[in-house]
PDB file of C-alpha atoms in Angstrom:
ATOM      1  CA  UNK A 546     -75.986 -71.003 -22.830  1.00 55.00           C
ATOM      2  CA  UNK A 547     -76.820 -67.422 -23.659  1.00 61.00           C
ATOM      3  CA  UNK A 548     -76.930 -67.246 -27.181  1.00 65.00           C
ATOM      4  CA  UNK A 549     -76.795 -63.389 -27.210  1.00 68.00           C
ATOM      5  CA  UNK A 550     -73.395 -63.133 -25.190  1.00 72.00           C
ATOM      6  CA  UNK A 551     -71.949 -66.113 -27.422  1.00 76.00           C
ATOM      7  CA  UNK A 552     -72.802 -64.305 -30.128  1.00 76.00           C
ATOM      8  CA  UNK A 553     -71.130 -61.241 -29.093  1.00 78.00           C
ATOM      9  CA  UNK A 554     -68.606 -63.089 -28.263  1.00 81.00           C
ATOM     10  CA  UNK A 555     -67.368 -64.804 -31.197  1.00 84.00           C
ATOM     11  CA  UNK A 556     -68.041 -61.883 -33.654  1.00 84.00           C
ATOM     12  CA  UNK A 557     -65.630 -60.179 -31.320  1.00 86.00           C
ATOM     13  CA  UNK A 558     -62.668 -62.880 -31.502  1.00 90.00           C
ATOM     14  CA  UNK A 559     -63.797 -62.929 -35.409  1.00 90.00           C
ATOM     15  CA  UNK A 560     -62.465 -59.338 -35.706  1.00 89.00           C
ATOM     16  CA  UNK A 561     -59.823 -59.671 -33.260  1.00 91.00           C
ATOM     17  CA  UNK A 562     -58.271 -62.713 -35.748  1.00 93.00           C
ATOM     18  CA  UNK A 563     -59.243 -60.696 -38.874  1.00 92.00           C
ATOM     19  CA  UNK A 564     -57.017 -57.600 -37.815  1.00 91.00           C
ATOM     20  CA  UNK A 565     -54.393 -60.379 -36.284  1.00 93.00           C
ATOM     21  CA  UNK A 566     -54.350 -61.786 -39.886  1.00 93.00           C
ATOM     22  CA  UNK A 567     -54.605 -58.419 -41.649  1.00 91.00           C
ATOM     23  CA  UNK A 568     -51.421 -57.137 -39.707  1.00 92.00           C
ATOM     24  CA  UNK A 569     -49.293 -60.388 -40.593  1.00 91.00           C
ATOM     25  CA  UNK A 570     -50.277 -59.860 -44.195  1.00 90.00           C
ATOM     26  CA  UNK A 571     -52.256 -63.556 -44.406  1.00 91.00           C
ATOM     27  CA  UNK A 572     -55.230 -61.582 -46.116  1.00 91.00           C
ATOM     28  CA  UNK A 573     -57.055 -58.013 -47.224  1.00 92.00           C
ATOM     29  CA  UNK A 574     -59.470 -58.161 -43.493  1.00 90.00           C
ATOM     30  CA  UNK A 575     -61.202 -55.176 -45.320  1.00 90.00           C
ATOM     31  CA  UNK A 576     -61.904 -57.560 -48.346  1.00 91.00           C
ATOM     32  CA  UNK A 577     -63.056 -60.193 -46.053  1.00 91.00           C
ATOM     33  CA  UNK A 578     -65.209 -57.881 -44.477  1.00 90.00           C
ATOM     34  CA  UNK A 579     -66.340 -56.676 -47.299  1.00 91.00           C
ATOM     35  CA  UNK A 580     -67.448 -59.698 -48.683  1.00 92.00           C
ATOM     36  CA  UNK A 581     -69.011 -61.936 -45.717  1.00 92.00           C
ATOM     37  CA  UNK A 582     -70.201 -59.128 -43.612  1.00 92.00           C
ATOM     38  CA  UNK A 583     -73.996 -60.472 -43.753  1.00 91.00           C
ATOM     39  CA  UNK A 584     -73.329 -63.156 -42.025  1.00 91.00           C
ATOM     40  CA  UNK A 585     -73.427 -61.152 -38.786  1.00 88.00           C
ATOM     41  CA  UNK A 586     -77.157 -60.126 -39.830  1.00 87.00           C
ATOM     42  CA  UNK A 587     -78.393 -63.575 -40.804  1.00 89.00           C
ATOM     43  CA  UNK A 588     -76.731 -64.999 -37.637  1.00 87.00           C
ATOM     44  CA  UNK A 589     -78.354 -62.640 -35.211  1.00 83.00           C
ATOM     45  CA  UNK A 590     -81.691 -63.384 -37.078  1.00 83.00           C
ATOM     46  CA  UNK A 591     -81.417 -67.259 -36.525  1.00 84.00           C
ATOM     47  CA  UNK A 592     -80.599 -66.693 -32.652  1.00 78.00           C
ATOM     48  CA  UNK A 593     -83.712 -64.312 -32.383  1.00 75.00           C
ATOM     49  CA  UNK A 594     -85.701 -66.735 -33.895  1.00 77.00           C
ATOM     50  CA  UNK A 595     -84.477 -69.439 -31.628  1.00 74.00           C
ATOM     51  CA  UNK A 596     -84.825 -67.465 -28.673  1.00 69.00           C
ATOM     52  CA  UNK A 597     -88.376 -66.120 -29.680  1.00 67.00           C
ATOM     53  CA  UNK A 598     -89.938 -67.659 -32.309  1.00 71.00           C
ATOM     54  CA  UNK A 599     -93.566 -65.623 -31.284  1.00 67.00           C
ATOM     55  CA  UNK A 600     -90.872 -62.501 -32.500  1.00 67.00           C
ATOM     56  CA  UNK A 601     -90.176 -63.765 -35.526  1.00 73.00           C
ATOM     57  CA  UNK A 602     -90.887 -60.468 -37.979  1.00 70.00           C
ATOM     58  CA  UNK A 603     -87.531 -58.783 -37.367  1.00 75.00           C
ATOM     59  CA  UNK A 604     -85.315 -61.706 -37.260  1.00 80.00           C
ATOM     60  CA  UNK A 605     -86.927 -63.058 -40.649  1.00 81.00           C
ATOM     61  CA  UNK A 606     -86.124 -59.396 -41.857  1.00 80.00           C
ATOM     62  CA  UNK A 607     -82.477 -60.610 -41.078  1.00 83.00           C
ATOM     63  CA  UNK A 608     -82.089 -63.481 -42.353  1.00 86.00           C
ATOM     64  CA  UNK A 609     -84.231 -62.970 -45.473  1.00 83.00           C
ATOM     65  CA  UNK A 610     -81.846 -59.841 -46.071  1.00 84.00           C
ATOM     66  CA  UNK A 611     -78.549 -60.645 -44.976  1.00 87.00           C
ATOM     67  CA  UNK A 612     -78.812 -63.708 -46.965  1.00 88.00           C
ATOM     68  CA  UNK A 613     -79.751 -62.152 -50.281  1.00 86.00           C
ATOM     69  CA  UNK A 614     -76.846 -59.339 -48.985  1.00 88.00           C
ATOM     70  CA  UNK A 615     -74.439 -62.156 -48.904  1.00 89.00           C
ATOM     71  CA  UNK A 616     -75.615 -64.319 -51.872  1.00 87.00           C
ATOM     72  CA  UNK A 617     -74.724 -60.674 -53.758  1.00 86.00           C
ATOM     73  CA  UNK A 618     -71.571 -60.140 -52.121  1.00 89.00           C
ATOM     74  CA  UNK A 619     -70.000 -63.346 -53.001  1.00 90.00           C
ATOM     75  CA  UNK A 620     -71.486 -63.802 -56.728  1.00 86.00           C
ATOM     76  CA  UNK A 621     -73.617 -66.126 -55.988  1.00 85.00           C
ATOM     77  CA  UNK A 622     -76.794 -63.909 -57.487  1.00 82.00           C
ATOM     78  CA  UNK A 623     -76.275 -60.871 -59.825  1.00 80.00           C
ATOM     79  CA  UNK A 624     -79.651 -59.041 -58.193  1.00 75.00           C
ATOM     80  CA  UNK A 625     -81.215 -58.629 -55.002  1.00 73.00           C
ATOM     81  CA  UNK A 626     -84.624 -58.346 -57.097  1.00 75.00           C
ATOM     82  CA  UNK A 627     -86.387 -61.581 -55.587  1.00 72.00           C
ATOM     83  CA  UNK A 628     -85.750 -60.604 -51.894  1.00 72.00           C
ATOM     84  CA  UNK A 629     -86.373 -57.031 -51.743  1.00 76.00           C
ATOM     85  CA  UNK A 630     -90.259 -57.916 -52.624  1.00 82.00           C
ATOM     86  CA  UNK A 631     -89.869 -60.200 -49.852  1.00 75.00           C
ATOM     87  CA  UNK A 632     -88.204 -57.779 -47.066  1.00 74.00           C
ATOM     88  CA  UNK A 633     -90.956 -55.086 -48.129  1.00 80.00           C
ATOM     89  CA  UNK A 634     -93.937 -57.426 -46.914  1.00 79.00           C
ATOM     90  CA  UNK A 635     -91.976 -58.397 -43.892  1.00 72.00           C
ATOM     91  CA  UNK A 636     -91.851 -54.970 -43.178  1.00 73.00           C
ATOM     92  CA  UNK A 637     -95.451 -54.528 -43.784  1.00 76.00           C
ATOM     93  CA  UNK A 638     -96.607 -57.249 -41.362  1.00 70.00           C
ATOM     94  CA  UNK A 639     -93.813 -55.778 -38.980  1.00 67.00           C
ATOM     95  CA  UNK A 640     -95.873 -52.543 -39.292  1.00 67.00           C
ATOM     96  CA  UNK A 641     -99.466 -54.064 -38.946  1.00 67.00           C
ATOM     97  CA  UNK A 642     -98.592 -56.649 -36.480  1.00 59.00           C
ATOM     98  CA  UNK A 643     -95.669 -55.405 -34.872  1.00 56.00           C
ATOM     99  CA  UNK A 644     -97.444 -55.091 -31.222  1.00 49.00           C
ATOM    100  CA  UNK A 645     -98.143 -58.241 -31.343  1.00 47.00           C
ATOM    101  CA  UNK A 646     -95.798 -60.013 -32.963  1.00 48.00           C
ATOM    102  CA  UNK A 647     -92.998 -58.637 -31.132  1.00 48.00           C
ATOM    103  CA  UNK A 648     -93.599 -57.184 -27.777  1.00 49.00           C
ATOM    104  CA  UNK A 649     -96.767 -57.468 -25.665  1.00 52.00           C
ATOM    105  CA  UNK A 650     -96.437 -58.357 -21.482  1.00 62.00           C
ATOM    106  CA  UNK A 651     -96.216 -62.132 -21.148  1.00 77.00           C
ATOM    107  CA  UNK A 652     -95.696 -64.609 -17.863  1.00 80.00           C
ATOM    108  CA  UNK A 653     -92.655 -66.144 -17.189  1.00 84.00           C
ATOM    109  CA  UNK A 654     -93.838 -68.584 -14.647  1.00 87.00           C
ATOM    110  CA  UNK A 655     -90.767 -70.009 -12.513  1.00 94.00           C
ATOM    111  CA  UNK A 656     -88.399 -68.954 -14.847  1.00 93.00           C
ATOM    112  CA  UNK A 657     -87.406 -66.545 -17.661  1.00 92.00           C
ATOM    113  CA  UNK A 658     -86.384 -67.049 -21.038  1.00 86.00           C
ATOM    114  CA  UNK A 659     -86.224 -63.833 -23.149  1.00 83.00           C
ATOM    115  CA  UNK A 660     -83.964 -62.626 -26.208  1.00 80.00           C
ATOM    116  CA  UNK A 661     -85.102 -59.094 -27.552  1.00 79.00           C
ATOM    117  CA  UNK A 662     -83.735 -58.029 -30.936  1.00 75.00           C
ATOM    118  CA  UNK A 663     -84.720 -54.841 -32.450  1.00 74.00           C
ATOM    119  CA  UNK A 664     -87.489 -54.713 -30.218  1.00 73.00           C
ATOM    120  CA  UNK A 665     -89.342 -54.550 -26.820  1.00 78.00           C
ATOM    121  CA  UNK A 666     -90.767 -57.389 -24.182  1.00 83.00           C
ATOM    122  CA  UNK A 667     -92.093 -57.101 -21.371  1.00 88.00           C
ATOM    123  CA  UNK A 668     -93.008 -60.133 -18.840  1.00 91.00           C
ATOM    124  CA  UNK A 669     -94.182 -60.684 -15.134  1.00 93.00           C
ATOM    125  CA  UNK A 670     -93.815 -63.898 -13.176  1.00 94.00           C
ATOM    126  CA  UNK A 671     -96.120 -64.219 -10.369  1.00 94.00           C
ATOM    127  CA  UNK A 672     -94.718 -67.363  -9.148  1.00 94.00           C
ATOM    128  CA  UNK A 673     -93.616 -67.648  -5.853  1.00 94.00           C
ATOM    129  CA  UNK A 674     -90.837 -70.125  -6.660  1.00 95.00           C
ATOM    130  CA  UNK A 675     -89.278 -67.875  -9.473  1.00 96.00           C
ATOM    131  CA  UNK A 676     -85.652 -69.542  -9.695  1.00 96.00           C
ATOM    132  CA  UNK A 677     -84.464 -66.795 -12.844  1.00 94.00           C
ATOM    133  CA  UNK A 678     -83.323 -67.399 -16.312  1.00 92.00           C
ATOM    134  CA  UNK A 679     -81.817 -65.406 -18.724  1.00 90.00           C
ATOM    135  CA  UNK A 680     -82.720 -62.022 -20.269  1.00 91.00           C
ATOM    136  CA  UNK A 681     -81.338 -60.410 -23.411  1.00 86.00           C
ATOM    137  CA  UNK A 682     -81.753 -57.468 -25.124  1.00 85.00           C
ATOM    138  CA  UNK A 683     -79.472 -56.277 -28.120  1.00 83.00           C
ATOM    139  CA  UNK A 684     -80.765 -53.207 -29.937  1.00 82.00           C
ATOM    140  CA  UNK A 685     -84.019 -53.116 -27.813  1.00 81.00           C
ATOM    141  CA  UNK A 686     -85.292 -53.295 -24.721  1.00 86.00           C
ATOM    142  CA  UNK A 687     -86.625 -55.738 -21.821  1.00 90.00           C
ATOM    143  CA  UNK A 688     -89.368 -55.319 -18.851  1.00 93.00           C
ATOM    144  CA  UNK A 689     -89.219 -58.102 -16.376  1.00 95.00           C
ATOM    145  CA  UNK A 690     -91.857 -57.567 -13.283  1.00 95.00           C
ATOM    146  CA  UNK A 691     -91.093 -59.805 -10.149  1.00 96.00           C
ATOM    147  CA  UNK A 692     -93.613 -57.522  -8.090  1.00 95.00           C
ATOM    148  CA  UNK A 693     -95.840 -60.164  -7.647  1.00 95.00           C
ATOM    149  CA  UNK A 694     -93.559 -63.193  -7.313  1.00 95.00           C
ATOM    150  CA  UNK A 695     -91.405 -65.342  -4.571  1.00 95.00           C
ATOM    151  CA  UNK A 696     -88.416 -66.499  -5.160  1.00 96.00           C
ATOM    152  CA  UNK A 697     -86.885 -69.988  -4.889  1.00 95.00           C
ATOM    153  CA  UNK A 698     -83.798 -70.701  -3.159  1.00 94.00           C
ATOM    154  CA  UNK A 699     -80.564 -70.162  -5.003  1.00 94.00           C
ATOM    155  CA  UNK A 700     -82.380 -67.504  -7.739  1.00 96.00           C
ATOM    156  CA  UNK A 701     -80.317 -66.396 -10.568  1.00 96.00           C
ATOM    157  CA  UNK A 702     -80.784 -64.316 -13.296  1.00 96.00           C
ATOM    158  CA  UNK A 703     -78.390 -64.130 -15.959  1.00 94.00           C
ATOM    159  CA  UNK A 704     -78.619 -61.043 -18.076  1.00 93.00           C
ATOM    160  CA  UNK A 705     -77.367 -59.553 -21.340  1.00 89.00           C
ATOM    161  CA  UNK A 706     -77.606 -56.280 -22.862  1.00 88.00           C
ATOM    162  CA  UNK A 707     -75.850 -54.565 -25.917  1.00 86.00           C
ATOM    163  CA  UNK A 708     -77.152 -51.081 -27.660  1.00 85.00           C
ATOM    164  CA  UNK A 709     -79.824 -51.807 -25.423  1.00 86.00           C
ATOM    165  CA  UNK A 710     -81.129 -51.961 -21.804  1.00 90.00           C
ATOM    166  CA  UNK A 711     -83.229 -54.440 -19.246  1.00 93.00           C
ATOM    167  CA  UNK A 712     -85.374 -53.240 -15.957  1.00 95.00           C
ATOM    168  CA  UNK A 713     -85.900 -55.923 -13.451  1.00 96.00           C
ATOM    169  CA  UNK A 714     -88.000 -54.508 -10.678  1.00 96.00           C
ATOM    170  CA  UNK A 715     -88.430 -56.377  -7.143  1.00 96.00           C
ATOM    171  CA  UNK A 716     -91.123 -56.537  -4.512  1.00 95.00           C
ATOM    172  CA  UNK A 717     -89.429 -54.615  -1.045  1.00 94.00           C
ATOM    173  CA  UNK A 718     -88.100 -56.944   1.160  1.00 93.00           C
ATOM    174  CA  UNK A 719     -85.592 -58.669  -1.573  1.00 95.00           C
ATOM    175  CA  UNK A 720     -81.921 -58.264  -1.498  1.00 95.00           C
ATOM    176  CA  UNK A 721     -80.118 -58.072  -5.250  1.00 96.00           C
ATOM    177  CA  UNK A 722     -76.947 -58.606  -5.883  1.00 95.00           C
ATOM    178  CA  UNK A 723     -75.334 -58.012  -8.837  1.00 95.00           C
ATOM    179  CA  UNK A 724     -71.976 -59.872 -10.800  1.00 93.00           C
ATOM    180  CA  UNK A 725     -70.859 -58.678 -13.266  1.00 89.00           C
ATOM    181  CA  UNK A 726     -69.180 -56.150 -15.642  1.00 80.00           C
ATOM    182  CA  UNK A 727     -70.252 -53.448 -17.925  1.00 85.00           C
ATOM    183  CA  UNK A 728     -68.204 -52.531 -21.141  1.00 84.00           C
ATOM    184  CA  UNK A 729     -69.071 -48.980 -21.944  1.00 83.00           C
ATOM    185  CA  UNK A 730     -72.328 -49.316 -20.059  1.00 83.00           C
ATOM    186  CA  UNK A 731     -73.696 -49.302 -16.524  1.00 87.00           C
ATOM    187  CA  UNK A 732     -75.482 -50.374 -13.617  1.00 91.00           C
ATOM    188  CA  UNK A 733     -77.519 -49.180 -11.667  1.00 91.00           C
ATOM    189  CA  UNK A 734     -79.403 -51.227  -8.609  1.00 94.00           C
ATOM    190  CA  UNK A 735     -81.801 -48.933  -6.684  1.00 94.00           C
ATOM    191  CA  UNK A 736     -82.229 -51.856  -4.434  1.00 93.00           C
ATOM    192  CA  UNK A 737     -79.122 -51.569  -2.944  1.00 88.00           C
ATOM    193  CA  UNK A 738     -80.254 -48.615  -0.412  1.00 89.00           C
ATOM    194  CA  UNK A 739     -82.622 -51.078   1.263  1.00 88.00           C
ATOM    195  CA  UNK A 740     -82.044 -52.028   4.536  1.00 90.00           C
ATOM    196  CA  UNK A 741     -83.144 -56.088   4.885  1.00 90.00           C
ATOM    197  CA  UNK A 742     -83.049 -58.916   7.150  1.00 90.00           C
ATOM    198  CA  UNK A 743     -80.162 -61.276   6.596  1.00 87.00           C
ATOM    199  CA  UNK A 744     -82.857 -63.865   5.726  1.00 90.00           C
ATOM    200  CA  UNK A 745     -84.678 -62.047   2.925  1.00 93.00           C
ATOM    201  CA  UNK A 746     -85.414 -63.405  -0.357  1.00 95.00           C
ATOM    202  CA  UNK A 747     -82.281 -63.149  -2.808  1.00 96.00           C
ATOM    203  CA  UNK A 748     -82.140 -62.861  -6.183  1.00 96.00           C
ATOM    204  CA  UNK A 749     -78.365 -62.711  -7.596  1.00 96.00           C
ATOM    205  CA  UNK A 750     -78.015 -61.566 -11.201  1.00 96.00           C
ATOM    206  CA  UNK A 751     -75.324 -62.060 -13.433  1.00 93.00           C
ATOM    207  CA  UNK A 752     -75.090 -59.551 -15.581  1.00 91.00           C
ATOM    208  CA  UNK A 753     -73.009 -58.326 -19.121  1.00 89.00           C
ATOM    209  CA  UNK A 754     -73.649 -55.138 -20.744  1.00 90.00           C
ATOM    210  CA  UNK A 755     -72.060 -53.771 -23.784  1.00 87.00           C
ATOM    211  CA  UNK A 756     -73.119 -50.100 -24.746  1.00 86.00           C
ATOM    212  CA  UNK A 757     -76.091 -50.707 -22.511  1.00 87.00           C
ATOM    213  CA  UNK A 758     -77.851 -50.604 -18.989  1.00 91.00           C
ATOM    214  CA  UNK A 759     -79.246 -52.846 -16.575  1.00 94.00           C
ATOM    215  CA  UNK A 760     -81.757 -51.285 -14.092  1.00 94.00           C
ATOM    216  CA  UNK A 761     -82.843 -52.823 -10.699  1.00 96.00           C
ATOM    217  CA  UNK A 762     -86.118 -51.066  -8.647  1.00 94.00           C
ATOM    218  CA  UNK A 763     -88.711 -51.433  -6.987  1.00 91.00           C
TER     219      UNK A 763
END
């Protein structure tokens, strides 16, 4: 499952109901909101975390925040005292380690697994079996080099961007496809000028993008 587009997903039908709700006069949606907004922070830090725990500065920023947001919010705690202390050195080892910690060019091997949150990756597989994976990038960015790779039969890539944008570039010779739809966001496959054999290598990507891009080249 991709954790990014589920995630999207359900905070999406979450405000849909809210407003539903709102309108029928069940409850205040801007008290709701109000109240349990962090959630949507400490969530997105748990699935970045889960998708990449080598990235785990930012997403600990999330949760560590978000939940002493929402502990406030709902009068659970009276101060945010303990965790701002907390958040600052998170910060700090964001800002001494950051390279490290949450980009840097890694190998995917025969297939991808990648979730980018308020950040950058970039990886390379130089396999020449590469079936896909998934790629996500939501408030950052993502780099995946197939230059140096083959691909296996039936290769699919399944990709996700929102407030952000991934760049999947492919040897000559390969024929992309692309499936998909873009919600206030785009396209763009500079592949698809290519003239190739009917029996070339193809890679077929399935691709959302909200407020985003997706980039395919050479």
């Amino acid at each position: 499952m991709n954790w990014a587009r589920a995630f999207f997903g359900i905070l999406v039908i979450a405000v849909g109901t809210l407003l539903l709700l709102d309108n029928l006069d069940v409850l205040d949606a801007g008290e709701v909101i109000g109240t349990w907004w962090p959630i949507v922070l400490v969530a997105a830090g748990v699935i970045g975390l889960a998708a990449n725990p080598r990235h785990w500065v930012v997403p600990a920023i999330l949760i560590l925040g978000g939940g002493g947001v929402l502990l406030r919010t709902t009068g659970v705690i009276d101060s945010l005292g303990f965790v701002i202390p907390v958040v600052v050195i998170l910060v700090g080892l964001f800002l001494l380690f950051g390279r490290d910690s949450l980009s840097g060019r890694t190998e995917a091997g025969d297939s991808v697994a990648s979730f980018s949150l308020f950040a950058g990756s970039e990886m390379a597989s130089h396999s020449k079996g590469f079936q896909g994976g998934r790629v996500g990038a939501v408030f950052g960015g993502a780099e995946l080099d197939l230059r140096d790779a083959g691909l296996a039969p039936g290769a699919t890539l399944d990709v996700f961007a929102a407030f952000g944008g991934v760049e999947v570039r492919v040897p000559q010779g390969w024929r992309v496809d692309i499936n998909g739809f873009p919600i206030f966001g785009g396209f763009e496959n500079a592949t698809a000028k290519d003239s190739v054999p009917a029996d070339a290598p193809h890679l077929t990507i399935g691709a959302t993008v909200l407020f985003g891009a997706l980039e395919v080249k050479h």
